[in-house]
mmCIF file of C-alpha atoms in Angstrom:
data_model
loop_
_atom_site.group_PDB
_atom_site.id
_atom_site.type_symbol
_atom_site.label_atom_id
_atom_site.label_comp_id
_atom_site.label_asym_id
_atom_site.label_seq_id
_atom_site.Cartn_x
_atom_site.Cartn_y
_atom_site.Cartn_z
ATOM 1 C CA LYS A 1 -0.021 0.013 -0.024
ATOM 2 C CA GLN A 2 1.282 3.440 -0.895
ATOM 3 C CA GLU A 3 2.263 5.343 2.248
ATOM 4 C CA VAL A 4 2.490 9.119 2.141
ATOM 5 C CA THR A 5 4.336 11.100 4.820
ATOM 6 C CA GLN A 6 4.480 14.822 5.314
ATOM 7 C CA ILE A 7 7.100 16.593 7.307
ATOM 8 C CA PRO A 8 6.929 18.697 9.398
ATOM 9 C CA ALA A 9 3.493 18.118 10.985
ATOM 10 C CA ALA A 10 3.331 21.803 12.012
ATOM 11 C CA LEU A 11 5.248 24.917 10.956
ATOM 12 C CA SER A 12 5.146 28.469 12.258
ATOM 13 C CA VAL A 13 6.826 31.256 10.162
ATOM 14 C CA PRO A 14 6.811 35.100 10.225
ATOM 15 C CA GLU A 15 5.103 36.810 7.316
ATOM 16 C CA GLY A 16 7.223 37.319 4.224
ATOM 17 C CA GLU A 17 9.324 34.146 4.594
ATOM 18 C CA ASN A 18 9.721 31.656 1.815
ATOM 19 C CA LEU A 19 9.006 28.124 2.974
ATOM 20 C CA VAL A 20 9.114 24.506 1.841
ATOM 21 C CA LEU A 21 6.738 21.727 2.692
ATOM 22 C CA ASN A 22 7.794 18.181 2.169
ATOM 23 C CA CYS A 23 5.969 15.069 1.031
ATOM 24 C CA SER A 24 7.388 11.545 0.610
ATOM 25 C CA PHE A 25 5.816 8.415 -0.756
ATOM 26 C CA THR A 26 6.892 4.820 -0.694
ATOM 27 C CA ASP A 27 5.952 3.563 -4.185
ATOM 28 C CA SER A 28 7.475 5.513 -7.084
ATOM 29 C CA ALA A 29 4.960 4.119 -9.530
ATOM 30 C CA ILE A 30 2.472 6.979 -9.224
ATOM 31 C CA TYR A 31 -0.134 8.317 -11.654
ATOM 32 C CA ASN A 32 -0.031 11.907 -10.274
ATOM 33 C CA LEU A 33 0.441 13.928 -7.116
ATOM 34 C CA GLN A 34 -1.840 16.646 -5.871
ATOM 35 C CA TRP A 35 -1.356 19.335 -3.256
ATOM 36 C CA PHE A 36 -4.413 20.598 -1.340
ATOM 37 C CA ARG A 37 -5.159 23.283 1.149
ATOM 38 C CA GLN A 38 -7.654 22.775 3.933
ATOM 39 C CA ASP A 39 -8.908 25.606 6.173
ATOM 40 C CA PRO A 40 -10.306 24.694 9.607
ATOM 41 C CA GLY A 41 -13.776 23.135 9.281
ATOM 42 C CA LYS A 42 -13.732 23.497 5.558
ATOM 43 C CA GLY A 43 -13.340 21.244 2.534
ATOM 44 C CA LEU A 44 -10.147 20.702 0.471
ATOM 45 C CA THR A 45 -9.073 23.182 -2.150
ATOM 46 C CA SER A 46 -6.879 21.847 -4.940
ATOM 47 C CA LEU A 47 -3.640 23.849 -5.350
ATOM 48 C CA LEU A 48 -1.573 22.032 -7.883
ATOM 49 C CA LEU A 49 -1.547 18.712 -9.716
ATOM 50 C CA ILE A 50 1.656 17.148 -11.082
ATOM 51 C CA GLN A 51 1.323 14.303 -13.609
ATOM 52 C CA SER A 52 3.873 11.569 -13.290
ATOM 53 C CA SER A 53 5.623 12.706 -16.457
ATOM 54 C CA GLN A 54 6.055 16.224 -15.088
ATOM 55 C CA ARG A 55 8.813 17.625 -12.796
ATOM 56 C CA GLU A 56 7.049 20.735 -11.448
ATOM 57 C CA GLN A 57 3.978 22.952 -11.622
ATOM 58 C CA THR A 58 3.616 26.618 -10.707
ATOM 59 C CA SER A 59 0.629 28.749 -9.710
ATOM 60 C CA GLY A 60 1.281 32.210 -8.488
ATOM 61 C CA ARG A 61 3.454 32.112 -5.350
ATOM 62 C CA LEU A 62 3.298 28.349 -5.289
ATOM 63 C CA ASN A 63 5.670 25.896 -6.935
ATOM 64 C CA ALA A 64 5.451 22.159 -6.500
ATOM 65 C CA SER A 65 8.146 19.725 -7.672
ATOM 66 C CA LEU A 66 8.159 15.972 -8.124
ATOM 67 C CA ASP A 67 10.965 13.516 -8.003
ATOM 68 C CA LYS A 68 9.545 10.032 -8.526
ATOM 69 C CA SER A 69 12.827 8.241 -8.340
ATOM 70 C CA SER A 70 13.418 9.438 -4.715
ATOM 71 C CA GLY A 71 9.742 9.360 -3.790
ATOM 72 C CA ARG A 72 9.564 13.054 -2.913
ATOM 73 C CA SER A 73 7.579 16.184 -3.609
ATOM 74 C CA THR A 74 8.045 19.674 -2.287
ATOM 75 C CA LEU A 75 5.607 22.623 -2.156
ATOM 76 C CA TYR A 76 7.450 25.954 -2.175
ATOM 77 C CA ILE A 77 5.477 28.990 -0.954
ATOM 78 C CA ALA A 78 7.119 32.341 -1.730
ATOM 79 C CA ALA A 79 6.667 35.474 0.367
ATOM 80 C CA SER A 80 4.231 33.877 2.820
ATOM 81 C CA GLN A 81 1.197 35.792 4.039
ATOM 82 C CA PRO A 82 -1.090 35.313 7.097
ATOM 83 C CA GLY A 83 -3.846 34.160 4.644
ATOM 84 C CA ASP A 84 -1.654 31.207 3.737
ATOM 85 C CA SER A 85 -2.257 29.719 7.240
ATOM 86 C CA ALA A 86 -4.035 26.414 6.740
ATOM 87 C CA THR A 87 -3.299 22.651 6.613
ATOM 88 C CA TYR A 88 -1.563 21.526 3.416
ATOM 89 C CA LEU A 89 -2.199 18.045 2.257
ATOM 90 C CA CYS A 90 -0.246 15.947 -0.246
ATOM 91 C CA ALA A 91 -2.042 13.082 -2.060
ATOM 92 C CA VAL A 92 -0.727 10.482 -4.501
ATOM 93 C CA GLN A 93 -2.692 8.576 -7.010
ATOM 94 C CA THR A 94 -1.420 5.188 -8.022
ATOM 95 C CA PRO A 95 -1.887 3.684 -11.544
ATOM 96 C CA SER A 96 -3.884 0.766 -10.168
ATOM 97 C CA GLY A 97 -6.711 2.815 -8.715
ATOM 98 C CA TYR A 98 -8.879 5.869 -8.452
ATOM 99 C CA ALA A 99 -8.157 6.638 -4.800
ATOM 100 C CA LEU A 100 -5.938 9.427 -3.708
ATOM 101 C CA ASN A 101 -3.604 8.309 -0.869
ATOM 102 C CA PHE A 102 -3.286 11.228 1.486
ATOM 103 C CA GLY A 103 -0.533 12.315 3.897
ATOM 104 C CA LYS A 104 -1.616 13.600 7.264
ATOM 105 C CA GLY A 105 -0.798 17.182 6.388
ATOM 106 C CA THR A 106 1.361 20.019 7.519
ATOM 107 C CA SER A 107 -0.345 22.667 9.627
ATOM 108 C CA LEU A 108 1.050 26.070 8.668
ATOM 109 C CA LEU A 109 0.782 29.265 10.671
ATOM 110 C CA VAL A 110 2.078 32.528 9.174
ATOM 111 C CA THR A 111 2.301 35.235 11.778
ATOM 112 C CA PRO A 112 2.015 38.972 11.036
ATOM 113 C CA ASN B 1 -21.354 27.242 -10.798
ATOM 114 C CA ALA B 2 -21.612 25.766 -7.244
ATOM 115 C CA GLY B 3 -18.958 22.961 -7.772
ATOM 116 C CA VAL B 4 -19.560 20.073 -5.368
ATOM 117 C CA THR B 5 -22.307 20.445 -2.872
ATOM 118 C CA GLN B 6 -23.120 18.171 0.099
ATOM 119 C CA THR B 7 -26.142 17.866 2.379
ATOM 120 C CA PRO B 8 -26.514 17.913 5.285
ATOM 121 C CA LYS B 9 -23.621 19.888 6.781
ATOM 122 C CA PHE B 10 -24.033 18.372 10.174
ATOM 123 C CA GLN B 11 -25.980 15.406 11.632
ATOM 124 C CA VAL B 12 -26.262 13.641 14.906
ATOM 125 C CA LEU B 13 -27.473 10.028 14.847
ATOM 126 C CA LYS B 14 -28.064 7.376 17.468
ATOM 127 C CA THR B 15 -26.405 3.981 17.172
ATOM 128 C CA GLY B 16 -28.432 1.849 14.765
ATOM 129 C CA GLN B 17 -30.166 4.686 12.913
ATOM 130 C CA SER B 18 -29.808 5.051 9.210
ATOM 131 C CA MET B 19 -29.181 8.057 6.986
ATOM 132 C CA THR B 20 -28.145 9.097 3.503
ATOM 133 C CA LEU B 21 -25.536 11.732 2.678
ATOM 134 C CA GLN B 22 -26.225 13.519 -0.508
ATOM 135 C CA CYS B 23 -23.645 14.930 -2.994
ATOM 136 C CA ALA B 24 -24.067 16.715 -6.272
ATOM 137 C CA GLN B 25 -21.678 18.256 -8.724
ATOM 138 C CA ASP B 26 -22.419 20.685 -11.620
ATOM 139 C CA MET B 27 -19.093 20.395 -13.517
ATOM 140 C CA ASN B 28 -20.222 17.499 -15.739
ATOM 141 C CA HIS B 29 -17.543 15.285 -14.173
ATOM 142 C CA ASN B 30 -17.486 11.595 -14.885
ATOM 143 C CA SER B 31 -15.929 10.317 -11.612
ATOM 144 C CA MET B 32 -17.164 10.843 -8.056
ATOM 145 C CA TYR B 33 -15.786 9.782 -4.710
ATOM 146 C CA TRP B 34 -16.671 9.503 -1.024
ATOM 147 C CA TYR B 35 -13.884 9.958 1.594
ATOM 148 C CA ARG B 36 -13.929 10.077 5.327
ATOM 149 C CA GLN B 37 -11.470 12.190 7.390
ATOM 150 C CA ASP B 38 -10.575 11.115 10.915
ATOM 151 C CA PRO B 39 -7.987 12.720 13.298
ATOM 152 C CA GLY B 40 -4.673 10.877 13.008
ATOM 153 C CA MET B 41 -5.873 8.779 10.034
ATOM 154 C CA GLY B 42 -6.053 11.318 7.303
ATOM 155 C CA LEU B 43 -8.526 10.965 4.438
ATOM 156 C CA ARG B 44 -9.506 7.514 3.281
ATOM 157 C CA LEU B 45 -11.642 6.484 0.297
ATOM 158 C CA ILE B 46 -14.890 4.742 1.056
ATOM 159 C CA TYR B 47 -16.419 4.259 -2.338
ATOM 160 C CA TYR B 48 -16.029 5.736 -5.826
ATOM 161 C CA SER B 49 -17.898 5.824 -9.091
ATOM 162 C CA ALA B 50 -15.688 5.889 -12.158
ATOM 163 C CA SER B 51 -18.595 6.783 -14.408
ATOM 164 C CA GLU B 52 -22.348 6.882 -14.356
ATOM 165 C CA GLY B 53 -23.701 3.420 -13.679
ATOM 166 C CA THR B 54 -20.623 2.045 -11.908
ATOM 167 C CA THR B 55 -19.504 1.956 -8.330
ATOM 168 C CA ASP B 56 -16.558 0.329 -6.636
ATOM 169 C CA LYS B 57 -15.207 -0.159 -3.106
ATOM 170 C CA GLY B 58 -12.413 1.956 -1.717
ATOM 171 C CA GLU B 59 -10.202 1.272 1.289
ATOM 172 C CA VAL B 60 -12.885 1.445 3.986
ATOM 173 C CA PRO B 61 -16.292 0.361 2.496
ATOM 174 C CA ASN B 62 -17.638 -1.669 5.391
ATOM 175 C CA GLY B 63 -20.967 -0.279 6.828
ATOM 176 C CA TYR B 64 -21.644 1.865 3.810
ATOM 177 C CA ASN B 65 -23.516 1.630 0.557
ATOM 178 C CA VAL B 66 -23.556 4.064 -2.393
ATOM 179 C CA SER B 67 -25.738 4.944 -5.325
ATOM 180 C CA ARG B 68 -24.768 6.857 -8.429
ATOM 181 C CA LEU B 69 -28.227 8.255 -9.165
ATOM 182 C CA ASN B 70 -27.207 9.955 -12.406
ATOM 183 C CA LYS B 71 -24.137 11.792 -13.645
ATOM 184 C CA ARG B 72 -24.561 14.656 -11.185
ATOM 185 C CA GLU B 73 -25.392 12.783 -7.930
ATOM 186 C CA PHE B 74 -23.676 10.306 -5.794
ATOM 187 C CA SER B 75 -25.157 9.317 -2.407
ATOM 188 C CA LEU B 76 -23.659 7.563 0.590
ATOM 189 C CA ARG B 77 -25.936 5.520 2.890
ATOM 190 C CA LEU B 78 -25.268 4.288 6.433
ATOM 191 C CA GLU B 79 -27.741 1.471 7.015
ATOM 192 C CA SER B 80 -27.086 1.006 10.729
ATOM 193 C CA ALA B 81 -24.816 3.782 12.142
ATOM 194 C CA ALA B 82 -22.126 2.909 14.642
ATOM 195 C CA PRO B 83 -19.965 5.208 16.849
ATOM 196 C CA SER B 84 -16.894 4.274 14.731
ATOM 197 C CA GLN B 85 -18.628 6.055 11.856
ATOM 198 C CA THR B 86 -18.342 9.399 13.560
ATOM 199 C CA SER B 87 -16.282 11.370 11.084
ATOM 200 C CA VAL B 88 -16.261 14.122 8.535
ATOM 201 C CA TYR B 89 -17.371 12.903 5.185
ATOM 202 C CA PHE B 90 -16.230 14.503 1.879
ATOM 203 C CA CYS B 91 -17.522 14.042 -1.576
ATOM 204 C CA ALA B 92 -15.316 14.736 -4.503
ATOM 205 C CA SER B 93 -15.439 14.636 -8.265
ATOM 206 C CA SER B 94 -13.067 14.716 -11.218
ATOM 207 C CA ARG B 95 -13.553 14.883 -14.997
ATOM 208 C CA GLN B 96 -11.432 11.819 -15.572
ATOM 209 C CA ARG B 97 -9.464 9.532 -13.302
ATOM 210 C CA SER B 98 -6.121 11.289 -13.930
ATOM 211 C CA GLU B 99 -7.402 14.813 -13.369
ATOM 212 C CA THR B 100 -7.843 17.111 -10.389
ATOM 213 C CA GLN B 101 -10.365 15.984 -7.735
ATOM 214 C CA TYR B 102 -12.592 18.783 -6.477
ATOM 215 C CA PHE B 103 -14.021 18.418 -3.004
ATOM 216 C CA GLY B 104 -17.216 19.450 -1.341
ATOM 217 C CA PRO B 105 -17.438 21.305 2.061
ATOM 218 C CA GLY B 106 -18.032 18.088 3.967
ATOM 219 C CA THR B 107 -20.749 16.583 6.306
ATOM 220 C CA ARG B 108 -19.831 16.278 9.991
ATOM 221 C CA LEU B 109 -21.478 13.166 11.448
ATOM 222 C CA LEU B 110 -21.663 12.282 15.101
ATOM 223 C CA VAL B 111 -22.975 8.905 16.036
ATOM 224 C CA LEU B 112 -23.889 8.507 19.768
#
């Protein structure tokens, strides 16, 4: 079974800092990898999707990279803002199924 | 364009009661999913529907049934609720298996 791990579990940074969230997975045979954001008591908002053939995707201040051979993805957030405070979830889809296998998330707090 | 909608938002049940969680999407997506989110366990797939007329089990299907009523709607039924089914339930949809999954706002279920 594909295991997805996110480190750190929690992170607190001052506003304006650039930061990196990490995601690792045990089986390199993936279909795609998605990064989500979840605000307290809310649903998940998709941030970026990286297909297995891609190395990175960018959206605004967000950049996600994928290294299948090492089983790792990173989410880079530039010039962090208090509004970026949320839990960030990494999810991997394997070729054999429809399910997304989720990590447990990194809880990010950006302080003014 | 409402995206993915779920009803109800919150429900309290007694052990043994039954209920149906409703989900609808207005994005003309082919695939729909039901996940549950529990503290310390992350999100896990209960059932999915790859396309209208098909349903398949996910990682944790026991105690649940689903119906893909039409292309827009995918319901989740608890026939005899148990305290272990206390959770937050999310519905999601995607145009195709390999594409971004979009999530609803969730249903918080408490089984006493």
